[in-house]
PDB file of C-alpha atoms in Angstrom:
ATOM      1  CA  MET A   1      53.286 141.880 104.987  1.00  0.00           C
ATOM      2  CA  ILE A   2      56.099 144.386 105.548  1.00  0.00           C
ATOM      3  CA  ARG A   3      57.731 142.002 108.020  1.00  0.00           C
ATOM      4  CA  LEU A   4      57.797 139.221 105.348  1.00  0.00           C
ATOM      5  CA  LEU A   5      59.245 141.614 102.767  1.00  0.00           C
ATOM      6  CA  LEU A   6      61.991 142.791 105.162  1.00  0.00           C
ATOM      7  CA  THR A   7      62.826 139.192 106.092  1.00  0.00           C
ATOM      8  CA  GLY A   8      63.173 138.290 102.391  1.00  0.00           C
ATOM      9  CA  LEU A   9      65.388 141.346 101.790  1.00  0.00           C
ATOM     10  CA  TRP A  10      67.524 140.407 104.827  1.00  0.00           C
ATOM     11  CA  VAL A  11      68.010 136.829 103.473  1.00  0.00           C
ATOM     12  CA  CYS A  12      69.017 138.191 100.052  1.00  0.00           C
ATOM     13  CA  ILE A  13      71.591 140.549 101.629  1.00  0.00           C
ATOM     14  CA  LEU A  14      73.061 137.719 103.738  1.00  0.00           C
ATOM     15  CA  THR A  15      73.240 135.388 100.716  1.00  0.00           C
ATOM     16  CA  ALA A  16      74.912 138.013  98.524  1.00  0.00           C
ATOM     17  CA  GLY A  17      77.344 138.973 101.292  1.00  0.00           C
ATOM     18  CA  GLY A  18      78.240 135.359 102.006  1.00  0.00           C
ATOM     19  CA  SER A  19      78.793 134.633  98.326  1.00  0.00           C
ATOM     20  CA  TYR A  20      80.998 137.696  97.979  1.00  0.00           C
ATOM     21  CA  ALA A  21      83.018 136.722 101.068  1.00  0.00           C
ATOM     22  CA  VAL A  22      83.598 133.166  99.803  1.00  0.00           C
ATOM     23  CA  ALA A  23      84.609 134.402  96.334  1.00  0.00           C
ATOM     24  CA  TYR A  24      87.012 136.923  97.876  1.00  0.00           C
ATOM     25  CA  TRP A  25      88.480 134.299 100.198  1.00  0.00           C
ATOM     26  CA  LYS A  26      89.032 131.805  97.355  1.00  0.00           C
ATOM     27  CA  GLU A  27      90.624 134.439  95.115  1.00  0.00           C
ATOM     28  CA  ASN A  28      93.070 135.638  97.749  1.00  0.00           C
ATOM     29  CA  GLY A  29      94.108 132.193  98.944  1.00  0.00           C
ATOM     30  CA  GLY A  30      92.269 132.089 102.226  1.00  0.00           C
ATOM     31  CA  LEU A  31      94.462 131.461 105.235  1.00  0.00           C
ATOM     32  CA  ILE A  32      97.351 129.812 103.355  1.00  0.00           C
ATOM     33  CA  HIS A  33      99.661 132.011 101.337  1.00  0.00           C
ATOM     34  CA  LYS A  34     100.586 130.550  97.960  1.00  0.00           C
ATOM     35  CA  ASP A  35     104.320 130.971  98.613  1.00  0.00           C
ATOM     36  CA  GLU A  36     104.093 128.922 101.812  1.00  0.00           C
ATOM     37  CA  TYR A  37     102.086 126.232 100.057  1.00  0.00           C
ATOM     38  CA  LEU A  38     104.708 125.753  97.353  1.00  0.00           C
ATOM     39  CA  ASP A  39     107.570 125.038  99.752  1.00  0.00           C
ATOM     40  CA  GLY A  40     108.904 121.509 100.182  1.00  0.00           C
ATOM     41  CA  LEU A  41     109.096 118.357  98.103  1.00  0.00           C
ATOM     42  CA  GLN A  42     106.367 116.673  96.107  1.00  0.00           C
ATOM     43  CA  TYR A  43     106.312 112.933  95.555  1.00  0.00           C
ATOM     44  CA  GLN A  44     105.141 111.853  92.112  1.00  0.00           C
ATOM     45  CA  LYS A  45     104.407 108.231  91.172  1.00  0.00           C
ATOM     46  CA  THR A  46     105.010 106.897  87.705  1.00  0.00           C
ATOM     47  CA  ARG A  47     102.662 104.502  86.004  1.00  0.00           C
ATOM     48  CA  ALA A  48     103.463 100.794  86.112  1.00  0.00           C
ATOM     49  CA  LEU A  49     106.172  99.958  83.620  1.00  0.00           C
ATOM     50  CA  SER A  50     106.527  96.556  81.882  1.00  0.00           C
ATOM     51  CA  VAL A  51     109.941  95.886  80.388  1.00  0.00           C
ATOM     52  CA  PRO A  52     110.305  92.736  78.258  1.00  0.00           C
ATOM     53  CA  MET A  53     113.256  90.484  79.115  1.00  0.00           C
ATOM     54  CA  VAL A  54     114.610  88.923  75.936  1.00  0.00           C
ATOM     55  CA  GLU A  55     116.903  85.911  76.032  1.00  0.00           C
ATOM     56  CA  ASN A  56     117.860  83.652  73.105  1.00  0.00           C
ATOM     57  CA  GLY A  57     115.687  85.684  70.734  1.00  0.00           C
ATOM     58  CA  SER A  58     112.406  85.353  72.636  1.00  0.00           C
ATOM     59  CA  VAL A  59     110.632  87.112  75.463  1.00  0.00           C
ATOM     60  CA  GLN A  60     111.156  85.190  78.711  1.00  0.00           C
ATOM     61  CA  GLY A  61     109.081  87.492  80.885  1.00  0.00           C
ATOM     62  CA  TYR A  62     108.658  91.071  82.040  1.00  0.00           C
ATOM     63  CA  ILE A  63     110.140  93.295  84.695  1.00  0.00           C
ATOM     64  CA  VAL A  64     107.232  95.195  86.213  1.00  0.00           C
ATOM     65  CA  ALA A  65     108.404  98.366  87.939  1.00  0.00           C
ATOM     66  CA  ARG A  66     106.962 101.517  89.431  1.00  0.00           C
ATOM     67  CA  PHE A  67     109.013 104.446  90.628  1.00  0.00           C
ATOM     68  CA  VAL A  68     108.448 107.485  92.835  1.00  0.00           C
ATOM     69  CA  TYR A  69     110.462 110.639  92.255  1.00  0.00           C
ATOM     70  CA  THR A  70     110.740 113.814  94.291  1.00  0.00           C
ATOM     71  CA  VAL A  71     110.594 117.319  92.883  1.00  0.00           C
ATOM     72  CA  GLU A  72     110.611 120.662  94.657  1.00  0.00           C
ATOM     73  CA  ALA A  73     107.080 122.045  94.625  1.00  0.00           C
ATOM     74  CA  ARG A  74     108.165 125.429  93.269  1.00  0.00           C
ATOM     75  CA  THR A  75     110.050 123.775  90.419  1.00  0.00           C
ATOM     76  CA  MET A  76     107.145 121.453  89.626  1.00  0.00           C
ATOM     77  CA  HIS A  77     104.777 124.412  89.475  1.00  0.00           C
ATOM     78  CA  GLN A  78     107.055 126.260  87.015  1.00  0.00           C
ATOM     79  CA  LEU A  79     107.649 123.343  84.616  1.00  0.00           C
ATOM     80  CA  THR A  80     105.950 123.451  81.229  1.00  0.00           C
ATOM     81  CA  VAL A  81     106.499 119.718  80.678  1.00  0.00           C
ATOM     82  CA  PRO A  82     106.050 117.233  83.551  1.00  0.00           C
ATOM     83  CA  PRO A  83     109.056 114.995  84.263  1.00  0.00           C
ATOM     84  CA  ASP A  84     106.947 111.793  84.455  1.00  0.00           C
ATOM     85  CA  PRO A  85     107.387 110.716  80.794  1.00  0.00           C
ATOM     86  CA  PHE A  86     111.128 111.290  81.049  1.00  0.00           C
ATOM     87  CA  VAL A  87     111.404 109.182  84.214  1.00  0.00           C
ATOM     88  CA  VAL A  88     109.423 106.313  82.636  1.00  0.00           C
ATOM     89  CA  ASP A  89     111.457 106.486  79.418  1.00  0.00           C
ATOM     90  CA  GLU A  90     114.817 106.510  81.184  1.00  0.00           C
ATOM     91  CA  ALA A  91     113.772 103.676  83.500  1.00  0.00           C
ATOM     92  CA  PHE A  92     112.657 101.556  80.536  1.00  0.00           C
ATOM     93  CA  ARG A  93     115.873 102.232  78.597  1.00  0.00           C
ATOM     94  CA  LYS A  94     118.098 101.529  81.597  1.00  0.00           C
ATOM     95  CA  ILE A  95     116.352  98.285  82.598  1.00  0.00           C
ATOM     96  CA  TYR A  96     116.080  96.985  79.028  1.00  0.00           C
ATOM     97  CA  ALA A  97     119.709  97.705  78.101  1.00  0.00           C
ATOM     98  CA  ASP A  98     121.387  96.715  81.384  1.00  0.00           C
ATOM     99  CA  ASP A  99     123.562  93.625  80.835  1.00  0.00           C
ATOM    100  CA  ARG A 100     124.160  93.198  84.586  1.00  0.00           C
ATOM    101  CA  LEU A 101     120.455  92.611  85.219  1.00  0.00           C
ATOM    102  CA  ASP A 102     119.781  88.901  85.736  1.00  0.00           C
ATOM    103  CA  PHE A 103     115.996  88.813  85.682  1.00  0.00           C
ATOM    104  CA  ARG A 104     115.931  85.400  87.347  1.00  0.00           C
ATOM    105  CA  LYS A 105     117.856  86.723  90.386  1.00  0.00           C
ATOM    106  CA  LEU A 106     116.536  90.217  91.060  1.00  0.00           C
ATOM    107  CA  ALA A 107     117.588  90.107  94.703  1.00  0.00           C
ATOM    108  CA  ARG A 108     121.194  90.612  93.627  1.00  0.00           C
ATOM    109  CA  TYR A 109     120.498  93.638  91.416  1.00  0.00           C
ATOM    110  CA  ASP A 110     121.765  96.964  92.778  1.00  0.00           C
ATOM    111  CA  LEU A 111     118.792  99.306  92.536  1.00  0.00           C
ATOM    112  CA  SER A 112     120.763 102.320  93.782  1.00  0.00           C
ATOM    113  CA  ILE A 113     122.769 102.333  90.537  1.00  0.00           C
ATOM    114  CA  LEU A 114     119.518 102.209  88.554  1.00  0.00           C
ATOM    115  CA  THR A 115     117.839 105.049  90.449  1.00  0.00           C
ATOM    116  CA  ALA A 116     120.960 107.250  90.343  1.00  0.00           C
ATOM    117  CA  ALA A 117     121.238 106.744  86.570  1.00  0.00           C
ATOM    118  CA  ILE A 118     117.552 107.584  86.061  1.00  0.00           C
ATOM    119  CA  LYS A 119     117.903 110.766  88.110  1.00  0.00           C
ATOM    120  CA  GLN A 120     121.048 111.855  86.275  1.00  0.00           C
ATOM    121  CA  ARG A 121     119.654 111.205  82.772  1.00  0.00           C
ATOM    122  CA  VAL A 122     116.302 112.910  83.449  1.00  0.00           C
ATOM    123  CA  ASN A 123     118.042 116.007  84.824  1.00  0.00           C
ATOM    124  CA  GLU A 124     120.322 116.059  81.775  1.00  0.00           C
ATOM    125  CA  ARG A 125     117.393 115.768  79.382  1.00  0.00           C
ATOM    126  CA  MET A 126     115.417 118.485  81.165  1.00  0.00           C
ATOM    127  CA  GLN A 127     118.567 120.655  81.340  1.00  0.00           C
ATOM    128  CA  ALA A 128     118.040 121.452  85.023  1.00  0.00           C
ATOM    129  CA  ASP A 129     118.200 119.798  88.442  1.00  0.00           C
ATOM    130  CA  VAL A 130     114.509 118.935  88.521  1.00  0.00           C
ATOM    131  CA  ILE A 131     114.533 115.458  90.063  1.00  0.00           C
ATOM    132  CA  GLN A 132     115.832 115.375  93.643  1.00  0.00           C
ATOM    133  CA  ASP A 133     115.597 111.617  94.214  1.00  0.00           C
ATOM    134  CA  VAL A 134     114.194 108.477  92.576  1.00  0.00           C
ATOM    135  CA  LEU A 135     112.710 105.759  94.768  1.00  0.00           C
ATOM    136  CA  VAL A 136     111.607 102.240  93.853  1.00  0.00           C
ATOM    137  CA  GLU A 137     108.015 101.445  94.752  1.00  0.00           C
ATOM    138  CA  ASP A 138     107.732  98.108  92.962  1.00  0.00           C
ATOM    139  CA  PHE A 139     110.238  95.953  91.067  1.00  0.00           C
ATOM    140  CA  ASN A 140     109.221  92.393  90.133  1.00  0.00           C
ATOM    141  CA  TYR A 141     109.804  89.801  87.468  1.00  0.00           C
ATOM    142  CA  VAL A 142     106.835  88.007  85.908  1.00  0.00           C
ATOM    143  CA  SER A 143     107.687  85.024  83.702  1.00  0.00           C
ATOM    144  CA  ARG A 144     106.038  84.340  80.370  1.00  0.00           C
ATOM    145  CA  ASP A 145     104.491  81.180  81.790  1.00  0.00           C
ATOM    146  CA  GLU A 146     102.511  83.205  84.331  1.00  0.00           C
ATOM    147  CA  PHE A 147     100.858  85.140  81.494  1.00  0.00           C
ATOM    148  CA  GLN A 148      99.800  82.088  79.486  1.00  0.00           C
ATOM    149  CA  PRO A 149      96.555  80.373  80.539  1.00  0.00           C
ATOM    150  CA  LYS A 150      96.952  76.786  81.650  1.00  0.00           C
ATOM    151  CA  PRO A 151      94.777  74.140  79.931  1.00  0.00           C
TER     152      PRO A 151
END
């Protein structure tokens, strides 16, 4: 009987000690220091963006785009507002208002001008150099006919 009681007490001590050790390890960051973890760049993807292409007063189709932007991890951690809505908004405005964009011939469109303008405008709006680079993940044109069901 005493042996069973001592075994139960031993299991309780091991469980409590293990729980305390795990809680202590999680609180103090384990083996990775938080400062080391926050070094480097983070890649953030935007949601898919559909920009209507209007010609002769009607929608001819949509530019479907998705962007990836890079932010320093320390800066991203300190931001109170994420830059994602700003990147999407600036991309939409730039694509929609760009007169040089011929949606029927996207192969000839200079995407480096677009990404540089998005980066510049987002950094201006956030009043800091937050965005390091903007990359294009997807950039396609989908005509209005592709959306309409065929009889």
